[in-house]
Amino acid sequence: MRSSGRTFAVLCLGQFAATAGLTIVVPLLPFYLAGLGTPEAEIPWWTAVSLAAPAVVQLVSGPLWGWVGDRFGRKAMVVRAHAGLGLAIVLMALASTPGEFLACRLLQGLCGGVVSATAAYANAAAETNRRGRALGSLFGATAAGSLLGPLVGGLLAGQLGFGPLFAVVAGLLVMSSVLAAVLLTEPPGRARQRRSARAVAGILLRSGESRSMLLAGLAAQAAIYALVVVFAPHVEQMTGSVASAATWVGVLQAVTWLASCAGSPWWGRRNDVRPAQLGFAAAAACCGLAVALQAVASVEVLVPLRLVQGFCFAALVQSVLHVTARRVPDRGCGTAFGFSTGVLDLGQVLGPLAGAALAVLLPPAAVFSLIGTLLGVAALLALAGRSKSGTESIRPAEIREKVLR
């Protein structure tokens, strides 16, 4: 990478802090909303709406912030994303009603976007043939945050209470924002974007390669988040005890994210030397098979299946970003990342809704099979995009530059 090891360490630390901070907060939302005086019958509704709110806002804010970064510089977007997320979490701690808390979650979606901001900076700072490694390392930090965040949050919430816990999270984010402001420098040698976000989005949607990858990523995200809704009840049914199920779900979640920590850099290195669409397709197909088998496996066999799921899941988002960033000139990669993550965030909204509906209508075996099938569909979409990219992949960069004008 052109950036120093210290600079890249700052990016990974910020990605870890943001992910850990959010995964500390999110699992505790039902308890926090109950503490705000939310009627017990309304807690599931407020929890679902609060979870979906940031993703909905980021459908619009992601591409806009990406364009601002392309136009005025990527470093400012990294600083802004961490500071904005920290501010939103401080305000969450001060909320006194569910409506105020929801407004804070909307602000999080408006001011956040850590993944796209950090990825855009890393992509601009990395050598062309090492951008997959850069994204892989960042998503490894994301997986590490997802692994440690819930563990730390569960311990601190009981010891400190929610207010101090939110303050600790906000402090970490402010620290990562300050470190980014002090230690990062604007990546050199990149022309700045002077055209609209619509032009970059148009390139991605007109290209069969990137359009298919975005649809594949959306399908995969929806499948994984649908699985989140049905997994814990399935484990409870298998074990016959809430206490036993809680222990097993915690262990299996840890196993899944541990595998993602190992898988993220591996898939990133692979994307530098082989087509990312093929890696995505293989990973999505294996992930889908592992999910489908969880419907009939014993609770002990879930451990290796979740290892496979976690390792393969690590390939999905970073491969989508790798492909979409390559479809636009370097000066538009921030907008491309913002638009792509906005589309992927839509899967986080649709997936839980679909999972909840399927859990009511169908038995667990059928639900897991459908989720696995959706991941298989995502693999086919990625391959379809690869087949369409034969002539597009050699399209000169100058043509794409003209499209932006």
Tab-separated table of C-alpha atoms in Angstrom:
chain	number	residue	atom	x	y	z
A	1	MET	CA	0.000	0.000	0.000
A	2	ARG	CA	1.091	3.566	-0.531
A	3	SER	CA	-0.079	4.392	2.969
A	4	SER	CA	2.143	3.470	5.892
A	5	GLY	CA	1.496	0.562	8.206
A	6	ARG	CA	0.525	3.077	10.879
A	7	THR	CA	-2.087	4.640	8.609
A	8	PHE	CA	-3.627	1.300	7.775
A	9	ALA	CA	-3.634	0.353	11.459
A	10	VAL	CA	-5.686	3.506	12.124
A	11	LEU	CA	-8.232	2.422	9.507
A	12	CYS	CA	-8.543	-1.082	10.971
A	13	LEU	CA	-8.795	0.277	14.512
A	14	GLY	CA	-11.572	2.634	13.456
A	15	GLN	CA	-13.427	-0.129	11.652
A	16	PHE	CA	-13.088	-2.366	14.719
A	17	ALA	CA	-14.266	0.369	17.101
A	18	ALA	CA	-17.301	1.237	14.982
A	19	THR	CA	-18.374	-2.379	14.556
A	20	ALA	CA	-17.755	-3.319	18.168
A	21	GLY	CA	-19.632	-0.225	19.309
A	22	LEU	CA	-22.678	-1.034	17.226
A	23	THR	CA	-22.690	-4.729	18.112
A	24	ILE	CA	-22.476	-3.788	21.789
A	25	VAL	CA	-25.585	-1.638	21.442
A	26	VAL	CA	-27.767	-3.594	19.007
A	27	PRO	CA	-28.260	-6.880	20.927
A	28	LEU	CA	-29.325	-4.907	24.005
A	29	LEU	CA	-31.964	-2.802	22.245
A	30	PRO	CA	-35.010	-4.638	23.673
A	31	PHE	CA	-33.723	-4.160	27.221
A	32	TYR	CA	-32.834	-0.518	26.631
A	33	LEU	CA	-36.224	0.239	25.083
A	34	ALA	CA	-37.919	-1.427	28.042
A	35	GLY	CA	-35.946	0.893	30.315
A	36	LEU	CA	-37.317	3.880	28.389
A	37	GLY	CA	-40.832	2.889	29.438
A	38	THR	CA	-41.856	1.220	26.193
A	39	PRO	CA	-44.990	-0.929	26.695
A	40	GLU	CA	-44.018	-4.591	26.670
A	41	ALA	CA	-46.284	-5.399	23.725
A	42	GLU	CA	-44.653	-2.660	21.633
A	43	ILE	CA	-41.021	-3.572	22.324
A	44	PRO	CA	-40.659	-5.992	19.354
A	45	TRP	CA	-42.065	-3.368	16.969
A	46	TRP	CA	-39.854	-0.552	18.261
A	47	THR	CA	-36.836	-2.885	18.182
A	48	ALA	CA	-37.464	-3.861	14.550
A	49	VAL	CA	-38.008	-0.260	13.443
A	50	SER	CA	-34.922	0.956	15.322
A	51	LEU	CA	-32.786	-1.765	13.750
A	52	ALA	CA	-33.965	-0.934	10.229
A	53	ALA	CA	-33.846	2.868	10.534
A	54	PRO	CA	-30.104	3.492	9.846
A	55	ALA	CA	-30.106	1.227	6.796
A	56	VAL	CA	-33.118	3.009	5.295
A	57	VAL	CA	-31.478	6.428	5.647
A	58	GLN	CA	-28.172	5.178	4.261
A	59	LEU	CA	-29.862	4.282	0.989
A	60	VAL	CA	-29.786	8.032	0.316
A	61	SER	CA	-26.983	9.320	2.529
A	62	GLY	CA	-24.402	6.693	1.465
A	63	PRO	CA	-24.053	7.789	-2.170
A	64	LEU	CA	-24.179	11.474	-1.200
A	65	TRP	CA	-21.404	11.162	1.396
A	66	GLY	CA	-19.414	9.078	-1.082
A	67	TRP	CA	-19.701	11.852	-3.652
A	68	VAL	CA	-18.634	14.460	-1.106
A	69	GLY	CA	-15.564	12.352	-0.362
A	70	ASP	CA	-14.738	12.008	-4.048
A	71	ARG	CA	-15.172	15.751	-4.509
A	72	PHE	CA	-13.435	17.118	-1.410
A	73	GLY	CA	-11.266	14.296	-0.066
A	74	ARG	CA	-11.547	10.845	1.552
A	75	LYS	CA	-9.819	11.612	4.861
A	76	ALA	CA	-12.560	14.043	5.909
A	77	MET	CA	-15.173	11.339	5.327
A	78	VAL	CA	-13.396	8.885	7.650
A	79	VAL	CA	-13.222	11.536	10.379
A	80	ARG	CA	-16.840	12.536	9.779
A	81	ALA	CA	-18.197	8.985	9.832
A	82	HIS	CA	-16.644	8.092	13.198
A	83	ALA	CA	-17.502	11.421	14.795
A	84	GLY	CA	-21.076	11.263	13.485
A	85	LEU	CA	-21.572	7.750	14.800
A	86	GLY	CA	-20.158	8.777	18.182
A	87	LEU	CA	-22.535	11.758	18.340
A	88	ALA	CA	-25.518	9.547	17.511
A	89	ILE	CA	-24.624	7.105	20.293
A	90	VAL	CA	-24.229	9.926	22.827
A	91	LEU	CA	-27.717	11.137	21.919
A	92	MET	CA	-29.043	7.570	22.231
A	93	ALA	CA	-27.857	7.565	25.831
A	94	LEU	CA	-29.788	10.794	26.444
A	95	ALA	CA	-33.030	9.620	24.815
A	96	SER	CA	-36.001	9.415	27.173
A	97	THR	CA	-38.677	7.964	24.858
A	98	PRO	CA	-38.707	5.315	22.099
A	99	GLY	CA	-39.445	8.039	19.552
A	100	GLU	CA	-36.345	9.998	20.571
A	101	PHE	CA	-34.260	6.835	20.381
A	102	LEU	CA	-35.571	6.162	16.871
A	103	ALA	CA	-34.621	9.700	15.851
A	104	CYS	CA	-31.073	9.019	17.092
A	105	ARG	CA	-30.923	5.847	14.996
A	106	LEU	CA	-32.007	7.858	11.959
A	107	LEU	CA	-29.232	10.352	12.739
A	108	GLN	CA	-26.823	7.418	12.897
A	109	GLY	CA	-27.776	6.464	9.363
A	110	LEU	CA	-27.439	10.064	8.193
A	111	CYS	CA	-24.055	10.775	9.795
A	112	GLY	CA	-22.507	7.315	9.805
A	113	GLY	CA	-21.400	5.213	6.851
A	114	VAL	CA	-18.129	4.055	8.402
A	115	VAL	CA	-17.780	1.023	6.116
A	116	SER	CA	-18.044	2.938	2.840
A	117	ALA	CA	-15.891	5.862	4.057
A	118	THR	CA	-13.097	3.612	5.322
A	119	ALA	CA	-13.255	1.346	2.281
A	120	ALA	CA	-13.046	4.328	-0.086
A	121	TYR	CA	-9.965	5.658	1.721
A	122	ALA	CA	-8.269	2.235	1.728
A	123	ASN	CA	-9.080	1.699	-1.946
A	124	ALA	CA	-7.569	5.068	-2.860
A	125	ALA	CA	-4.459	4.488	-0.741
A	126	ALA	CA	-3.761	0.943	-1.929
A	127	GLU	CA	-1.874	-0.140	-5.007
A	128	THR	CA	-4.230	-1.401	-7.713
A	129	ASN	CA	-3.106	-5.011	-7.323
A	130	ARG	CA	-3.492	-4.944	-3.519
A	131	ARG	CA	-6.945	-3.435	-3.127
A	132	GLY	CA	-8.506	-6.802	-2.419
A	133	ARG	CA	-6.094	-7.278	0.482
A	134	ALA	CA	-6.951	-3.832	1.798
A	135	LEU	CA	-10.676	-4.575	1.808
A	136	GLY	CA	-10.077	-8.048	3.236
A	137	SER	CA	-8.145	-6.663	6.192
A	138	LEU	CA	-10.822	-4.046	6.883
A	139	PHE	CA	-13.564	-6.657	6.886
A	140	GLY	CA	-11.396	-8.809	9.141
A	141	ALA	CA	-11.456	-5.916	11.614
A	142	THR	CA	-15.227	-5.768	11.170
A	143	ALA	CA	-15.526	-9.462	12.015
A	144	ALA	CA	-13.311	-9.013	15.081
A	145	GLY	CA	-15.545	-6.180	16.277
A	146	SER	CA	-18.625	-8.315	15.706
A	147	LEU	CA	-17.021	-11.099	17.739
A	148	LEU	CA	-15.928	-9.039	20.743
A	149	GLY	CA	-18.645	-6.395	20.822
A	150	PRO	CA	-21.521	-8.545	22.126
A	151	LEU	CA	-19.262	-10.280	24.662
A	152	VAL	CA	-17.999	-7.006	26.098
A	153	GLY	CA	-21.423	-5.384	25.908
A	154	GLY	CA	-23.085	-8.176	27.834
A	155	LEU	CA	-20.525	-7.902	30.627
A	156	LEU	CA	-20.425	-4.096	30.855
A	157	ALA	CA	-24.187	-3.593	30.655
A	158	GLY	CA	-24.669	-5.630	33.803
A	159	GLN	CA	-21.814	-3.917	35.630
A	160	LEU	CA	-22.107	-0.298	34.484
A	161	GLY	CA	-25.628	0.160	33.132
A	162	PHE	CA	-26.636	1.456	29.720
A	163	GLY	CA	-25.663	5.109	30.131
A	164	PRO	CA	-21.980	4.490	30.945
A	165	LEU	CA	-21.869	1.709	28.342
A	166	PHE	CA	-23.017	4.088	25.604
A	167	ALA	CA	-20.495	6.650	26.854
A	168	VAL	CA	-17.655	4.117	26.532
A	169	VAL	CA	-18.714	3.299	22.976
A	170	ALA	CA	-18.953	6.978	22.034
A	171	GLY	CA	-15.538	7.596	23.580
A	172	LEU	CA	-13.974	4.876	21.422
A	173	LEU	CA	-15.501	6.392	18.312
A	174	VAL	CA	-14.386	9.908	19.164
A	175	MET	CA	-10.871	8.561	19.797
A	176	SER	CA	-10.816	6.821	16.408
A	177	SER	CA	-12.070	10.038	14.772
A	178	VAL	CA	-9.287	12.073	16.397
A	179	LEU	CA	-6.663	9.491	15.418
A	180	ALA	CA	-7.897	9.622	11.836
A	181	ALA	CA	-7.769	13.430	11.825
A	182	VAL	CA	-4.218	13.486	13.206
A	183	LEU	CA	-2.556	10.486	11.577
A	184	LEU	CA	-4.230	10.055	8.189
A	185	THR	CA	-3.191	12.045	5.142
A	186	GLU	CA	-5.160	12.475	1.950
A	187	PRO	CA	-4.223	9.670	-0.490
A	188	PRO	CA	-1.992	11.185	-3.205
A	189	GLY	CA	-2.364	11.058	-6.924
A	190	ARG	CA	-6.155	10.839	-7.188
A	191	ALA	CA	-8.147	13.322	-9.309
A	192	ARG	CA	-11.216	14.558	-7.457
A	193	GLN	CA	-14.725	13.881	-8.626
A	194	ARG	CA	-16.541	16.918	-9.990
A	195	ARG	CA	-19.712	15.328	-11.344
A	196	SER	CA	-22.885	14.030	-9.791
A	197	ALA	CA	-23.431	10.879	-7.766
A	198	ARG	CA	-26.121	10.003	-10.312
A	199	ALA	CA	-23.486	9.604	-13.025
A	200	VAL	CA	-21.525	7.057	-10.982
A	201	ALA	CA	-24.685	5.182	-9.984
A	202	GLY	CA	-25.659	5.138	-13.655
A	203	ILE	CA	-22.398	3.435	-14.610
A	204	LEU	CA	-22.968	0.728	-11.998
A	205	LEU	CA	-26.567	0.105	-13.025
A	206	ARG	CA	-25.853	0.065	-16.757
A	207	SER	CA	-23.038	-2.426	-16.394
A	208	GLY	CA	-24.317	-6.025	-16.390
A	209	GLU	CA	-21.322	-7.049	-14.289
A	210	SER	CA	-21.829	-4.599	-11.441
A	211	ARG	CA	-25.636	-4.729	-11.621
A	212	SER	CA	-25.618	-8.508	-11.202
A	213	MET	CA	-23.146	-8.284	-8.318
A	214	LEU	CA	-25.284	-5.700	-6.549
A	215	LEU	CA	-28.342	-7.939	-6.900
A	216	ALA	CA	-26.296	-10.927	-5.719
A	217	GLY	CA	-25.092	-8.983	-2.686
A	218	LEU	CA	-28.610	-7.803	-1.898
A	219	ALA	CA	-29.921	-11.386	-2.051
A	220	ALA	CA	-27.080	-12.676	0.123
A	221	GLN	CA	-27.528	-9.953	2.739
A	222	ALA	CA	-31.281	-10.571	2.872
A	223	ALA	CA	-30.661	-14.305	3.346
A	224	ILE	CA	-28.146	-13.851	6.165
A	225	TYR	CA	-30.327	-11.360	8.036
A	226	ALA	CA	-33.371	-13.596	7.602
A	227	LEU	CA	-31.308	-16.330	9.230
A	228	VAL	CA	-30.660	-14.091	12.247
A	229	VAL	CA	-34.399	-14.008	12.971
A	230	VAL	CA	-34.992	-17.776	12.834
A	231	PHE	CA	-31.722	-19.156	14.177
A	232	ALA	CA	-32.116	-18.629	17.931
A	233	PRO	CA	-35.680	-20.062	18.073
A	234	HIS	CA	-34.456	-23.080	16.091
A	235	VAL	CA	-31.645	-23.710	18.570
A	236	GLU	CA	-34.094	-23.350	21.455
A	237	GLN	CA	-36.337	-25.950	19.846
A	238	MET	CA	-33.359	-28.288	19.466
A	239	THR	CA	-32.123	-27.917	23.046
A	240	GLY	CA	-35.518	-27.662	24.756
A	241	SER	CA	-34.285	-24.964	27.154
A	242	VAL	CA	-33.973	-21.188	26.916
A	243	ALA	CA	-30.856	-21.166	29.113
A	244	SER	CA	-29.150	-23.895	27.095
A	245	ALA	CA	-30.166	-22.250	23.826
A	246	ALA	CA	-28.736	-18.896	24.933
A	247	THR	CA	-25.392	-20.542	25.696
A	248	TRP	CA	-25.296	-22.390	22.395
A	249	VAL	CA	-26.326	-19.323	20.370
A	250	GLY	CA	-23.541	-17.306	22.000
A	251	VAL	CA	-20.976	-20.002	21.255
A	252	LEU	CA	-22.156	-20.455	17.685
A	253	GLN	CA	-22.152	-16.707	17.024
A	254	ALA	CA	-18.594	-16.517	18.333
A	255	VAL	CA	-17.572	-19.447	16.130
A	256	THR	CA	-19.144	-17.791	13.079
A	257	TRP	CA	-17.366	-14.454	13.551
A	258	LEU	CA	-14.080	-16.154	14.427
A	259	ALA	CA	-14.217	-17.921	11.076
A	260	SER	CA	-14.997	-14.589	9.394
A	261	CYS	CA	-11.916	-13.051	11.019
A	262	ALA	CA	-9.798	-15.716	9.358
A	263	GLY	CA	-11.717	-15.702	6.082
A	264	SER	CA	-11.813	-11.967	5.348
A	265	PRO	CA	-8.090	-11.502	4.587
A	266	TRP	CA	-7.989	-14.800	2.681
A	267	TRP	CA	-10.813	-13.805	0.348
A	268	GLY	CA	-9.298	-10.337	-0.041
A	269	ARG	CA	-5.980	-11.778	-1.227
A	270	ARG	CA	-7.857	-14.092	-3.575
A	271	ASN	CA	-9.774	-11.190	-5.118
A	272	ASP	CA	-6.469	-9.575	-6.086
A	273	VAL	CA	-5.473	-12.503	-8.289
A	274	ARG	CA	-8.771	-14.091	-9.399
A	275	PRO	CA	-12.167	-12.710	-10.463
A	276	ALA	CA	-14.119	-11.602	-7.413
A	277	GLN	CA	-17.368	-12.803	-9.007
A	278	LEU	CA	-16.123	-16.390	-8.982
A	279	GLY	CA	-15.058	-16.094	-5.353
A	280	PHE	CA	-18.435	-14.647	-4.424
A	281	ALA	CA	-20.269	-17.437	-6.270
A	282	ALA	CA	-18.253	-20.199	-4.594
A	283	ALA	CA	-18.613	-18.595	-1.168
A	284	ALA	CA	-22.355	-17.971	-1.524
A	285	ALA	CA	-22.995	-21.540	-2.723
A	286	CYS	CA	-21.016	-23.075	0.166
A	287	CYS	CA	-22.655	-20.694	2.631
A	288	GLY	CA	-26.091	-21.661	1.309
A	289	LEU	CA	-25.354	-25.376	1.672
A	290	ALA	CA	-24.103	-24.870	5.232
A	291	VAL	CA	-27.268	-22.929	6.120
A	292	ALA	CA	-29.611	-25.508	4.592
A	293	LEU	CA	-27.915	-28.352	6.494
A	294	GLN	CA	-28.420	-26.534	9.804
A	295	ALA	CA	-32.109	-27.436	9.647
A	296	VAL	CA	-31.379	-31.153	10.091
A	297	ALA	CA	-28.086	-31.147	12.003
A	298	SER	CA	-27.693	-31.805	15.720
A	299	VAL	CA	-26.639	-28.873	17.868
A	300	GLU	CA	-23.058	-30.186	18.041
A	301	VAL	CA	-22.837	-30.441	14.250
A	302	LEU	CA	-23.878	-26.810	14.016
A	303	VAL	CA	-20.343	-25.855	15.093
A	304	PRO	CA	-18.564	-26.958	11.866
A	305	LEU	CA	-21.474	-25.730	9.764
A	306	ARG	CA	-21.268	-22.278	11.327
A	307	LEU	CA	-17.495	-22.295	10.764
A	308	VAL	CA	-18.112	-22.834	7.054
A	309	GLN	CA	-20.863	-20.224	7.041
A	310	GLY	CA	-18.677	-17.604	8.727
A	311	PHE	CA	-15.637	-18.253	6.540
A	312	CYS	CA	-17.703	-18.022	3.343
A	313	PHE	CA	-19.818	-15.083	4.473
A	314	ALA	CA	-16.595	-13.089	4.826
A	315	ALA	CA	-16.240	-13.065	1.032
A	316	LEU	CA	-19.595	-11.596	0.123
A	317	VAL	CA	-19.693	-7.864	0.902
A	318	GLN	CA	-16.045	-7.199	0.134
A	319	SER	CA	-16.353	-8.965	-3.238
A	320	VAL	CA	-19.323	-6.784	-4.209
A	321	LEU	CA	-17.376	-3.640	-3.292
A	322	HIS	CA	-14.293	-4.910	-5.114
A	323	VAL	CA	-16.256	-5.379	-8.350
A	324	THR	CA	-18.269	-2.157	-8.215
A	325	ALA	CA	-15.196	-0.021	-7.441
A	326	ARG	CA	-13.474	-1.427	-10.529
A	327	ARG	CA	-16.367	-0.370	-12.752
A	328	VAL	CA	-15.767	3.360	-12.181
A	329	PRO	CA	-12.689	5.596	-12.387
A	330	ASP	CA	-10.693	5.992	-9.185
A	331	ARG	CA	-12.105	9.460	-8.658
A	332	GLY	CA	-15.600	7.987	-8.317
A	333	CYS	CA	-14.873	5.046	-6.017
A	334	GLY	CA	-16.247	6.760	-2.897
A	335	THR	CA	-19.598	7.283	-4.590
A	336	ALA	CA	-19.514	3.690	-5.849
A	337	PHE	CA	-18.885	2.384	-2.346
A	338	GLY	CA	-21.623	4.578	-0.896
A	339	PHE	CA	-24.151	3.469	-3.495
A	340	SER	CA	-23.166	-0.196	-3.152
A	341	THR	CA	-23.381	-0.266	0.634
A	342	GLY	CA	-26.750	1.483	0.398
A	343	VAL	CA	-28.057	-1.324	-1.825
A	344	LEU	CA	-26.602	-3.953	0.516
A	345	ASP	CA	-28.174	-2.219	3.516
A	346	LEU	CA	-31.537	-2.792	1.889
A	347	GLY	CA	-30.952	-6.493	2.501
A	348	GLN	CA	-30.691	-5.766	6.218
A	349	VAL	CA	-34.188	-4.277	6.056
A	350	LEU	CA	-35.860	-6.905	3.867
A	351	GLY	CA	-34.151	-9.963	5.335
A	352	PRO	CA	-35.527	-9.805	8.899
A	353	LEU	CA	-39.033	-9.068	7.600
A	354	ALA	CA	-38.876	-12.063	5.285
A	355	GLY	CA	-37.429	-14.270	8.025
A	356	ALA	CA	-40.179	-13.336	10.455
A	357	ALA	CA	-42.876	-14.051	7.866
A	358	LEU	CA	-41.369	-17.386	6.870
A	359	ALA	CA	-41.004	-18.475	10.494
A	360	VAL	CA	-44.744	-18.023	10.992
A	361	LEU	CA	-45.792	-19.757	7.779
A	362	LEU	CA	-43.333	-22.651	7.423
A	363	PRO	CA	-41.532	-25.286	9.531
A	364	PRO	CA	-37.841	-24.665	10.342
A	365	ALA	CA	-36.517	-27.149	7.793
A	366	ALA	CA	-38.351	-25.359	4.985
A	367	VAL	CA	-37.233	-21.927	6.191
A	368	PHE	CA	-33.551	-22.923	6.338
A	369	SER	CA	-33.841	-24.559	2.924
A	370	LEU	CA	-35.332	-21.385	1.414
A	371	ILE	CA	-32.605	-19.233	2.944
A	372	GLY	CA	-29.972	-21.602	1.577
A	373	THR	CA	-31.675	-21.475	-1.832
A	374	LEU	CA	-31.596	-17.672	-1.795
A	375	LEU	CA	-27.847	-17.816	-1.234
A	376	GLY	CA	-27.631	-20.202	-4.189
A	377	VAL	CA	-29.550	-17.663	-6.282
A	378	ALA	CA	-27.012	-15.026	-5.207
A	379	ALA	CA	-24.217	-17.300	-6.475
A	380	LEU	CA	-25.941	-17.680	-9.841
A	381	LEU	CA	-26.437	-13.927	-10.131
A	382	ALA	CA	-22.729	-13.358	-9.580
A	383	LEU	CA	-21.884	-15.903	-12.277
A	384	ALA	CA	-24.392	-14.292	-14.636
A	385	GLY	CA	-22.625	-10.977	-14.154
A	386	ARG	CA	-19.312	-12.643	-14.904
A	387	SER	CA	-20.647	-14.035	-18.186
A	388	LYS	CA	-21.849	-10.557	-19.191
A	389	SER	CA	-18.520	-8.909	-18.405
A	390	GLY	CA	-16.463	-10.331	-21.245
A	391	THR	CA	-16.550	-7.157	-23.332
A	392	GLU	CA	-17.199	-4.764	-20.461
A	393	SER	CA	-14.087	-5.766	-18.509
A	394	ILE	CA	-11.841	-4.503	-21.312
A	395	ARG	CA	-13.782	-1.290	-21.709
A	396	PRO	CA	-11.194	1.543	-21.671
A	397	ALA	CA	-11.153	3.766	-18.615
A	398	GLU	CA	-11.374	6.790	-20.894
A	399	ILE	CA	-14.874	5.785	-21.954
A	400	ARG	CA	-16.013	5.589	-18.353
A	401	GLU	CA	-14.461	9.001	-17.775
A	402	LYS	CA	-16.604	10.414	-20.614
A	403	VAL	CA	-19.722	8.857	-19.125
A	404	LEU	CA	-19.034	10.783	-15.922
A	405	ARG	CA	-18.978	14.012	-17.849
